[in-house]
């Protein structure tokens, strides 16, 4: 085989190119340096500048959408970049909700300087406690009692005067005014004694007539005085209320004077204190009640009255603090916008201004709010509520039912609070692009996109910086220090995670996981430093925990349940390579690809697509190889071929074009009759000009085929063919490299389909000469000759079919 491959002029990839080893010098200069504060964001200058721009831009709509993959430390970066501007801005104002005495269903919002909200709330609470004592005490004062007695005496004097004048007038006319259980009555008198009906009838007629006329006239006077009594009582009550108001006003004005002096620079607070004073004076009688009402929820007792003067502090900031930086992990509608809570009393749900609760928008008002966009979009009504708040620049605390107009019950409608903050959304790129396309308001609200890089160039400076980053992450997580060799191995593993030997992954979560697991294995062996073997063990153990399915596939191939040949030759059959992703774990394994050809109309059938198992990209790859086949071998004659390709024993979906080189090689083998070596596997995509192109998962594919060959015994004949442009992506496992070093396994890199088919068959592909012909005894010549034969046969069939039709 080595001789045959030497004839093709294609050499295996050298061992040094199979894994880019991190040299010790790349970390030596970093070992004594302290990691800078922003080293965790190596290579993220573009995203950092975008976030800073969005944070510092004061105009409307310049909120930030931070794009990037999960685990790239976006939340931490956003919060760190916001700290300095937050300190420069200082603490925003406090916000309270207070009772609206004229309309309790619409609580008012009260704005106070930072730190004053809690102070004002406490002062009002102290005022309430003082009022509880001061007002009842004022009514127990001797001065108040004397004034009240004077009012009662004056009223009683007026009442007595009314009845005395009537009694005297009646007496002059021989009539007595008597008070009975049923009211007042008038009766005749004789010799200072009330006479009954019998005595009355004995009187002369003239006298009886006079008495009746007097009683009738006096009854009118009596009625007038009886009707006057409620007016006197009402006037008395008004005088008592006026007295109570005067007493209460005096007591309250003394108590409120200090508060008014404290907040004289805040007109809104002074206005509220005036309203409190008026309400206390108006309800002075309520403060004198000592008995509990029979139905408390139907009566405004003193406790409820005192509560109406409390202050509901919904946003509180320390006066010397920075602007808030709030991250809301659960942005439900109540958590984001706020809510009005209820309490149960006597089977009824009641609420008031004290039960209004602020959400994250108000908590972050004047500062920065960090949200995960997938959580915002996943909670009902939240996305629209967020946009509404940004568009109107205010937060309106109401239930979603009220917002949508579905609420039919009376509830609180708190006054909206002005909103001034920066929203920093964090999400994946596909969500950003979907919102750009499908939400017309998104672009005007989130004008700044900060796109995180997934990886960073593996330059000498960046490797040293990455070593410092590793040291910083170790220190932050409280882990054992890493030796120089261990750091180098971690850096190599980060290149493997990036699937590129020239790049280093910036996925911080996976880096932290690797460091923590290496620390675990170092502690298991009682070491005080993480060595390279601990890093290797951490990677191996992580793979072992997730490779059950991979081992099942290897076992199925080993037992010939899945048919894969790793020796011999076969026409129209090739070992392709596939990658399976299982969450955080992915692995490669070989798949058998077969092709058959015959005379036809120039079509290549993708059996996977015909049965709806092939994805769009795979179908595209088959169409491209079909075009490449026609362009290379049948430029002047019709392509009279019917070919079919299939992934054997594939019972699930097939996607991607990384098997198009293998499929084209299988077709060429079937057409030419030249067998393909089964100890080879191949991966790569092909374009219409026969150029082999880069594919993903190269390392996993090579290692997957290597595992099968290792199970069956490596003999030096096994190899994998990859695109030449994939060499830079190689970070193969050490056991593969060791096998290559011992000439037990090989990796070939090809640039064209000619090189690939030459390696697979051991026969030179051949190039057209100046006459446009392929050299004899080359694979391309065999393919072209065979296709010409197909075209001739098809023509013969067509002519024969035409003669038969004419004869008939």
PDB file of N, CA and C in Angstrom, residues 359-432:
ATOM      1  N   UNK A 359     -41.411  46.069  41.037  1.00  0.00           N
ATOM      2  CA  UNK A 359     -40.692  45.020  40.332  1.00  0.00           C
ATOM      3  C   UNK A 359     -39.274  45.455  39.998  1.00  0.00           C
ATOM      4  N   UNK A 360     -38.599  44.645  39.186  1.00  0.00           N
ATOM      5  CA  UNK A 360     -37.201  44.907  38.862  1.00  0.00           C
ATOM      6  C   UNK A 360     -37.023  46.215  38.097  1.00  0.00           C
ATOM      7  N   UNK A 361     -38.008  46.608  37.294  1.00  0.00           N
ATOM      8  CA  UNK A 361     -37.884  47.871  36.557  1.00  0.00           C
ATOM      9  C   UNK A 361     -37.728  49.052  37.510  1.00  0.00           C
ATOM     10  N   UNK A 362     -38.507  49.064  38.581  1.00  0.00           N
ATOM     11  CA  UNK A 362     -38.395  50.158  39.547  1.00  0.00           C
ATOM     12  C   UNK A 362     -37.173  49.998  40.438  1.00  0.00           C
ATOM     13  N   UNK A 363     -36.832  48.756  40.782  1.00  0.00           N
ATOM     14  CA  UNK A 363     -35.649  48.540  41.608  1.00  0.00           C
ATOM     15  C   UNK A 363     -34.385  49.010  40.897  1.00  0.00           C
ATOM     16  N   UNK A 364     -34.377  48.894  39.563  1.00  0.00           N
ATOM     17  CA  UNK A 364     -33.208  49.306  38.775  1.00  0.00           C
ATOM     18  C   UNK A 364     -33.353  50.712  38.219  1.00  0.00           C
ATOM     19  N   UNK A 365     -34.440  51.390  38.520  1.00  0.00           N
ATOM     20  CA  UNK A 365     -34.685  52.723  37.969  1.00  0.00           C
ATOM     21  C   UNK A 365     -33.541  53.671  38.339  1.00  0.00           C
ATOM     22  N   UNK A 366     -33.033  54.353  37.316  1.00  0.00           N
ATOM     23  CA  UNK A 366     -31.882  55.202  37.532  1.00  0.00           C
ATOM     24  C   UNK A 366     -30.561  54.484  37.370  1.00  0.00           C
ATOM     25  N   UNK A 367     -30.610  53.189  37.080  1.00  0.00           N
ATOM     26  CA  UNK A 367     -29.393  52.400  36.938  1.00  0.00           C
ATOM     27  C   UNK A 367     -29.476  51.456  35.765  1.00  0.00           C
ATOM     28  N   UNK A 368     -29.191  50.167  36.019  1.00  0.00           N
ATOM     29  CA  UNK A 368     -29.042  49.190  34.948  1.00  0.00           C
ATOM     30  C   UNK A 368     -29.766  47.897  35.337  1.00  0.00           C
ATOM     31  N   UNK A 369     -30.525  47.376  34.375  1.00  0.00           N
ATOM     32  CA  UNK A 369     -31.267  46.133  34.586  1.00  0.00           C
ATOM     33  C   UNK A 369     -30.773  45.090  33.595  1.00  0.00           C
ATOM     34  N   UNK A 370     -30.333  43.950  34.115  1.00  0.00           N
ATOM     35  CA  UNK A 370     -29.794  42.865  33.299  1.00  0.00           C
ATOM     36  C   UNK A 370     -30.831  41.738  33.260  1.00  0.00           C
ATOM     37  N   UNK A 371     -31.188  41.313  32.047  1.00  0.00           N
ATOM     38  CA  UNK A 371     -32.204  40.280  31.866  1.00  0.00           C
ATOM     39  C   UNK A 371     -31.735  39.252  30.856  1.00  0.00           C
ATOM     40  N   UNK A 372     -32.160  38.008  31.047  1.00  0.00           N
ATOM     41  CA  UNK A 372     -31.938  36.954  30.059  1.00  0.00           C
ATOM     42  C   UNK A 372     -33.104  36.965  29.084  1.00  0.00           C
ATOM     43  N   UNK A 373     -32.800  37.159  27.804  1.00  0.00           N
ATOM     44  CA  UNK A 373     -33.884  37.368  26.842  1.00  0.00           C
ATOM     45  C   UNK A 373     -34.738  36.116  26.673  1.00  0.00           C
ATOM     46  N   UNK A 374     -34.145  34.930  26.782  1.00  0.00           N
ATOM     47  CA  UNK A 374     -34.963  33.731  26.596  1.00  0.00           C
ATOM     48  C   UNK A 374     -35.956  33.567  27.740  1.00  0.00           C
ATOM     49  N   UNK A 375     -35.612  34.055  28.915  1.00  0.00           N
ATOM     50  CA  UNK A 375     -36.557  34.008  30.027  1.00  0.00           C
ATOM     51  C   UNK A 375     -37.627  35.092  29.868  1.00  0.00           C
ATOM     52  N   UNK A 376     -37.236  36.245  29.380  1.00  0.00           N
ATOM     53  CA  UNK A 376     -38.219  37.317  29.142  1.00  0.00           C
ATOM     54  C   UNK A 376     -39.246  36.875  28.105  1.00  0.00           C
ATOM     55  N   UNK A 377     -38.767  36.278  27.023  1.00  0.00           N
ATOM     56  CA  UNK A 377     -39.675  35.846  25.958  1.00  0.00           C
ATOM     57  C   UNK A 377     -40.514  34.647  26.387  1.00  0.00           C
ATOM     58  N   UNK A 378     -40.024  33.880  27.345  1.00  0.00           N
ATOM     59  CA  UNK A 378     -40.734  32.675  27.766  1.00  0.00           C
ATOM     60  C   UNK A 378     -41.817  32.919  28.807  1.00  0.00           C
ATOM     61  N   UNK A 379     -41.834  34.125  29.409  1.00  0.00           N
ATOM     62  CA  UNK A 379     -42.863  34.437  30.407  1.00  0.00           C
ATOM     63  C   UNK A 379     -44.004  35.196  29.747  1.00  0.00           C
ATOM     64  N   UNK A 380     -45.251  34.822  30.056  1.00  0.00           N
ATOM     65  CA  UNK A 380     -46.392  35.491  29.413  1.00  0.00           C
ATOM     66  C   UNK A 380     -46.426  36.987  29.699  1.00  0.00           C
ATOM     67  N   UNK A 381     -46.673  37.773  28.661  1.00  0.00           N
ATOM     68  CA  UNK A 381     -46.915  39.212  28.725  1.00  0.00           C
ATOM     69  C   UNK A 381     -45.679  40.042  29.064  1.00  0.00           C
ATOM     70  N   UNK A 382     -44.556  39.414  29.374  1.00  0.00           N
ATOM     71  CA  UNK A 382     -43.409  40.168  29.885  1.00  0.00           C
ATOM     72  C   UNK A 382     -42.744  40.995  28.781  1.00  0.00           C
ATOM     73  N   UNK A 383     -42.561  40.411  27.602  1.00  0.00           N
ATOM     74  CA  UNK A 383     -41.870  41.137  26.528  1.00  0.00           C
ATOM     75  C   UNK A 383     -42.633  42.399  26.142  1.00  0.00           C
ATOM     76  N   UNK A 384     -43.932  42.297  25.991  1.00  0.00           N
ATOM     77  CA  UNK A 384     -44.734  43.464  25.635  1.00  0.00           C
ATOM     78  C   UNK A 384     -44.726  44.488  26.766  1.00  0.00           C
ATOM     79  N   UNK A 385     -44.760  44.025  28.008  1.00  0.00           N
ATOM     80  CA  UNK A 385     -44.715  44.954  29.140  1.00  0.00           C
ATOM     81  C   UNK A 385     -43.383  45.699  29.188  1.00  0.00           C
ATOM     82  N   UNK A 386     -42.296  44.995  28.898  1.00  0.00           N
ATOM     83  CA  UNK A 386     -40.974  45.628  28.888  1.00  0.00           C
ATOM     84  C   UNK A 386     -40.898  46.689  27.798  1.00  0.00           C
ATOM     85  N   UNK A 387     -41.359  46.358  26.609  1.00  0.00           N
ATOM     86  CA  UNK A 387     -41.336  47.337  25.526  1.00  0.00           C
ATOM     87  C   UNK A 387     -42.233  48.533  25.849  1.00  0.00           C
ATOM     88  N   UNK A 388     -43.397  48.274  26.434  1.00  0.00           N
ATOM     89  CA  UNK A 388     -44.308  49.361  26.780  1.00  0.00           C
ATOM     90  C   UNK A 388     -43.662  50.308  27.776  1.00  0.00           C
ATOM     91  N   UNK A 389     -42.967  49.769  28.751  1.00  0.00           N
ATOM     92  CA  UNK A 389     -42.299  50.612  29.742  1.00  0.00           C
ATOM     93  C   UNK A 389     -41.205  51.463  29.098  1.00  0.00           C
ATOM     94  N   UNK A 390     -40.452  50.869  28.171  1.00  0.00           N
ATOM     95  CA  UNK A 390     -39.382  51.624  27.506  1.00  0.00           C
ATOM     96  C   UNK A 390     -39.950  52.691  26.574  1.00  0.00           C
ATOM     97  N   UNK A 391     -41.039  52.382  25.904  1.00  0.00           N
ATOM     98  CA  UNK A 391     -41.619  53.340  24.961  1.00  0.00           C
ATOM     99  C   UNK A 391     -42.275  54.509  25.688  1.00  0.00           C
ATOM    100  N   UNK A 392     -42.972  54.232  26.787  1.00  0.00           N
ATOM    101  CA  UNK A 392     -43.669  55.290  27.520  1.00  0.00           C
ATOM    102  C   UNK A 392     -42.798  55.937  28.586  1.00  0.00           C
ATOM    103  N   UNK A 393     -41.655  55.343  28.890  1.00  0.00           N
ATOM    104  CA  UNK A 393     -40.727  55.843  29.905  1.00  0.00           C
ATOM    105  C   UNK A 393     -41.399  55.938  31.276  1.00  0.00           C
ATOM    106  N   UNK A 394     -42.230  54.973  31.584  1.00  0.00           N
ATOM    107  CA  UNK A 394     -42.856  54.934  32.894  1.00  0.00           C
ATOM    108  C   UNK A 394     -43.277  53.503  33.211  1.00  0.00           C
ATOM    109  N   UNK A 395     -43.403  53.244  34.492  1.00  0.00           N
ATOM    110  CA  UNK A 395     -43.834  51.924  34.958  1.00  0.00           C
ATOM    111  C   UNK A 395     -45.236  52.075  35.535  1.00  0.00           C
ATOM    112  N   UNK A 396     -46.153  51.321  34.983  1.00  0.00           N
ATOM    113  CA  UNK A 396     -47.527  51.319  35.459  1.00  0.00           C
ATOM    114  C   UNK A 396     -47.791  49.952  36.101  1.00  0.00           C
ATOM    115  N   UNK A 397     -47.948  49.938  37.416  1.00  0.00           N
ATOM    116  CA  UNK A 397     -48.121  48.683  38.148  1.00  0.00           C
ATOM    117  C   UNK A 397     -49.589  48.270  38.074  1.00  0.00           C
ATOM    118  N   UNK A 398     -49.842  47.260  37.297  1.00  0.00           N
ATOM    119  CA  UNK A 398     -51.191  46.719  37.161  1.00  0.00           C
ATOM    120  C   UNK A 398     -51.087  45.269  36.725  1.00  0.00           C
ATOM    121  N   UNK A 399     -52.140  44.532  36.900  1.00  0.00           N
ATOM    122  CA  UNK A 399     -52.136  43.118  36.540  1.00  0.00           C
ATOM    123  C   UNK A 399     -52.236  42.979  35.031  1.00  0.00           C
ATOM    124  N   UNK A 400     -51.784  41.845  34.478  1.00  0.00           N
ATOM    125  CA  UNK A 400     -51.922  41.627  33.033  1.00  0.00           C
ATOM    126  C   UNK A 400     -53.366  41.706  32.563  1.00  0.00           C
ATOM    127  N   UNK A 401     -54.308  41.266  33.408  1.00  0.00           N
ATOM    128  CA  UNK A 401     -55.721  41.328  33.016  1.00  0.00           C
ATOM    129  C   UNK A 401     -56.156  42.772  32.809  1.00  0.00           C
ATOM    130  N   UNK A 402     -55.666  43.680  33.666  1.00  0.00           N
ATOM    131  CA  UNK A 402     -55.990  45.094  33.483  1.00  0.00           C
ATOM    132  C   UNK A 402     -55.327  45.646  32.234  1.00  0.00           C
ATOM    133  N   UNK A 403     -54.088  45.249  32.005  1.00  0.00           N
ATOM    134  CA  UNK A 403     -53.375  45.734  30.827  1.00  0.00           C
ATOM    135  C   UNK A 403     -54.097  45.336  29.554  1.00  0.00           C
ATOM    136  N   UNK A 404     -54.627  44.127  29.535  1.00  0.00           N
ATOM    137  CA  UNK A 404     -55.314  43.627  28.340  1.00  0.00           C
ATOM    138  C   UNK A 404     -56.791  43.990  28.329  1.00  0.00           C
ATOM    139  N   UNK A 405     -57.265  44.650  29.388  1.00  0.00           N
ATOM    140  CA  UNK A 405     -58.653  45.067  29.430  1.00  0.00           C
ATOM    141  C   UNK A 405     -59.628  43.969  29.800  1.00  0.00           C
ATOM    142  N   UNK A 406     -59.147  42.911  30.482  1.00  0.00           N
ATOM    143  CA  UNK A 406     -60.012  41.794  30.837  1.00  0.00           C
ATOM    144  C   UNK A 406     -60.532  41.882  32.266  1.00  0.00           C
ATOM    145  N   UNK A 407     -59.985  42.793  33.089  1.00  0.00           N
ATOM    146  CA  UNK A 407     -60.381  42.867  34.499  1.00  0.00           C
ATOM    147  C   UNK A 407     -61.732  43.547  34.627  1.00  0.00           C
ATOM    148  N   UNK A 408     -62.617  42.981  35.452  1.00  0.00           N
ATOM    149  CA  UNK A 408     -63.945  43.552  35.669  1.00  0.00           C
ATOM    150  C   UNK A 408     -64.165  43.955  37.123  1.00  0.00           C
ATOM    151  N   UNK A 409     -63.208  43.696  37.993  1.00  0.00           N
ATOM    152  CA  UNK A 409     -63.338  44.048  39.399  1.00  0.00           C
ATOM    153  C   UNK A 409     -62.596  45.348  39.675  1.00  0.00           C
ATOM    154  N   UNK A 410     -63.041  46.056  40.701  1.00  0.00           N
ATOM    155  CA  UNK A 410     -62.397  47.306  41.092  1.00  0.00           C
ATOM    156  C   UNK A 410     -61.128  46.994  41.869  1.00  0.00           C
ATOM    157  N   UNK A 411     -60.054  47.629  41.516  1.00  0.00           N
ATOM    158  CA  UNK A 411     -58.796  47.423  42.220  1.00  0.00           C
ATOM    159  C   UNK A 411     -58.010  48.723  42.181  1.00  0.00           C
ATOM    160  N   UNK A 412     -56.829  48.682  42.762  1.00  0.00           N
ATOM    161  CA  UNK A 412     -55.997  49.883  42.796  1.00  0.00           C
ATOM    162  C   UNK A 412     -55.397  50.171  41.425  1.00  0.00           C
ATOM    163  N   UNK A 413     -55.226  51.450  41.143  1.00  0.00           N
ATOM    164  CA  UNK A 413     -54.519  51.897  39.942  1.00  0.00           C
ATOM    165  C   UNK A 413     -53.454  52.892  40.371  1.00  0.00           C
ATOM    166  N   UNK A 414     -52.303  52.381  40.826  1.00  0.00           N
ATOM    167  CA  UNK A 414     -51.258  53.282  41.325  1.00  0.00           C
ATOM    168  C   UNK A 414     -50.787  54.243  40.230  1.00  0.00           C
ATOM    169  N   UNK A 415     -50.402  55.413  40.642  1.00  0.00           N
ATOM    170  CA  UNK A 415     -49.883  56.411  39.716  1.00  0.00           C
ATOM    171  C   UNK A 415     -48.601  55.885  39.058  1.00  0.00           C
ATOM    172  N   UNK A 416     -48.453  56.001  37.725  1.00  0.00           N
ATOM    173  CA  UNK A 416     -47.222  55.537  37.064  1.00  0.00           C
ATOM    174  C   UNK A 416     -46.003  56.305  37.573  1.00  0.00           C
ATOM    175  N   UNK A 417     -44.871  55.624  37.580  1.00  0.00           N
ATOM    176  CA  UNK A 417     -43.601  56.225  38.019  1.00  0.00           C
ATOM    177  C   UNK A 417     -42.694  56.398  36.807  1.00  0.00           C
ATOM    178  N   UNK A 418     -42.116  57.588  36.617  1.00  0.00           N
ATOM    179  CA  UNK A 418     -41.197  57.811  35.476  1.00  0.00           C
ATOM    180  C   UNK A 418     -40.031  56.832  35.504  1.00  0.00           C
ATOM    181  N   UNK A 419     -39.627  56.392  34.310  1.00  0.00           N
ATOM    182  CA  UNK A 419     -38.589  55.366  34.184  1.00  0.00           C
ATOM    183  C   UNK A 419     -37.378  55.927  33.456  1.00  0.00           C
ATOM    184  N   UNK A 420     -36.211  55.714  34.020  1.00  0.00           N
ATOM    185  CA  UNK A 420     -34.956  56.147  33.398  1.00  0.00           C
ATOM    186  C   UNK A 420     -33.881  55.126  33.746  1.00  0.00           C
ATOM    187  N   UNK A 421     -33.674  54.170  32.864  1.00  0.00           N
ATOM    188  CA  UNK A 421     -32.688  53.124  33.119  1.00  0.00           C
ATOM    189  C   UNK A 421     -32.184  52.541  31.805  1.00  0.00           C
ATOM    190  N   UNK A 422     -31.116  51.756  31.902  1.00  0.00           N
ATOM    191  CA  UNK A 422     -30.572  51.011  30.766  1.00  0.00           C
ATOM    192  C   UNK A 422     -30.920  49.539  30.924  1.00  0.00           C
ATOM    193  N   UNK A 423     -31.443  48.976  29.855  1.00  0.00           N
ATOM    194  CA  UNK A 423     -31.724  47.537  29.830  1.00  0.00           C
ATOM    195  C   UNK A 423     -30.588  46.843  29.094  1.00  0.00           C
ATOM    196  N   UNK A 424     -30.047  45.805  29.697  1.00  0.00           N
ATOM    197  CA  UNK A 424     -29.014  44.997  29.056  1.00  0.00           C
ATOM    198  C   UNK A 424     -29.547  43.576  28.931  1.00  0.00           C
ATOM    199  N   UNK A 425     -29.995  43.229  27.735  1.00  0.00           N
ATOM    200  CA  UNK A 425     -30.497  41.890  27.457  1.00  0.00           C
ATOM    201  C   UNK A 425     -29.341  40.970  27.100  1.00  0.00           C
ATOM    202  N   UNK A 426     -29.382  39.764  27.611  1.00  0.00           N
ATOM    203  CA  UNK A 426     -28.346  38.779  27.321  1.00  0.00           C
ATOM    204  C   UNK A 426     -29.008  37.568  26.679  1.00  0.00           C
ATOM    205  N   UNK A 427     -28.513  37.185  25.497  1.00  0.00           N
ATOM    206  CA  UNK A 427     -29.132  36.067  24.804  1.00  0.00           C
ATOM    207  C   UNK A 427     -28.256  35.544  23.688  1.00  0.00           C
ATOM    208  N   UNK A 428     -28.721  34.482  23.078  1.00  0.00           N
ATOM    209  CA  UNK A 428     -27.979  33.883  21.983  1.00  0.00           C
ATOM    210  C   UNK A 428     -28.256  34.633  20.679  1.00  0.00           C
ATOM    211  N   UNK A 429     -27.381  34.403  19.715  1.00  0.00           N
ATOM    212  CA  UNK A 429     -27.447  35.183  18.475  1.00  0.00           C
ATOM    213  C   UNK A 429     -28.749  34.943  17.724  1.00  0.00           C
ATOM    214  N   UNK A 430     -29.222  33.719  17.680  1.00  0.00           N
ATOM    215  CA  UNK A 430     -30.413  33.436  16.883  1.00  0.00           C
ATOM    216  C   UNK A 430     -31.629  34.185  17.412  1.00  0.00           C
ATOM    217  N   UNK A 431     -31.690  34.397  18.733  1.00  0.00           N
ATOM    218  CA  UNK A 431     -32.798  35.169  19.289  1.00  0.00           C
ATOM    219  C   UNK A 431     -32.705  36.631  18.867  1.00  0.00           C
ATOM    220  N   UNK A 432     -31.497  37.152  18.839  1.00  0.00           N
ATOM    221  CA  UNK A 432     -31.318  38.549  18.413  1.00  0.00           C
ATOM    222  C   UNK A 432     -31.769  38.730  16.970  1.00  0.00           C
TER     223      UNK A 432
END
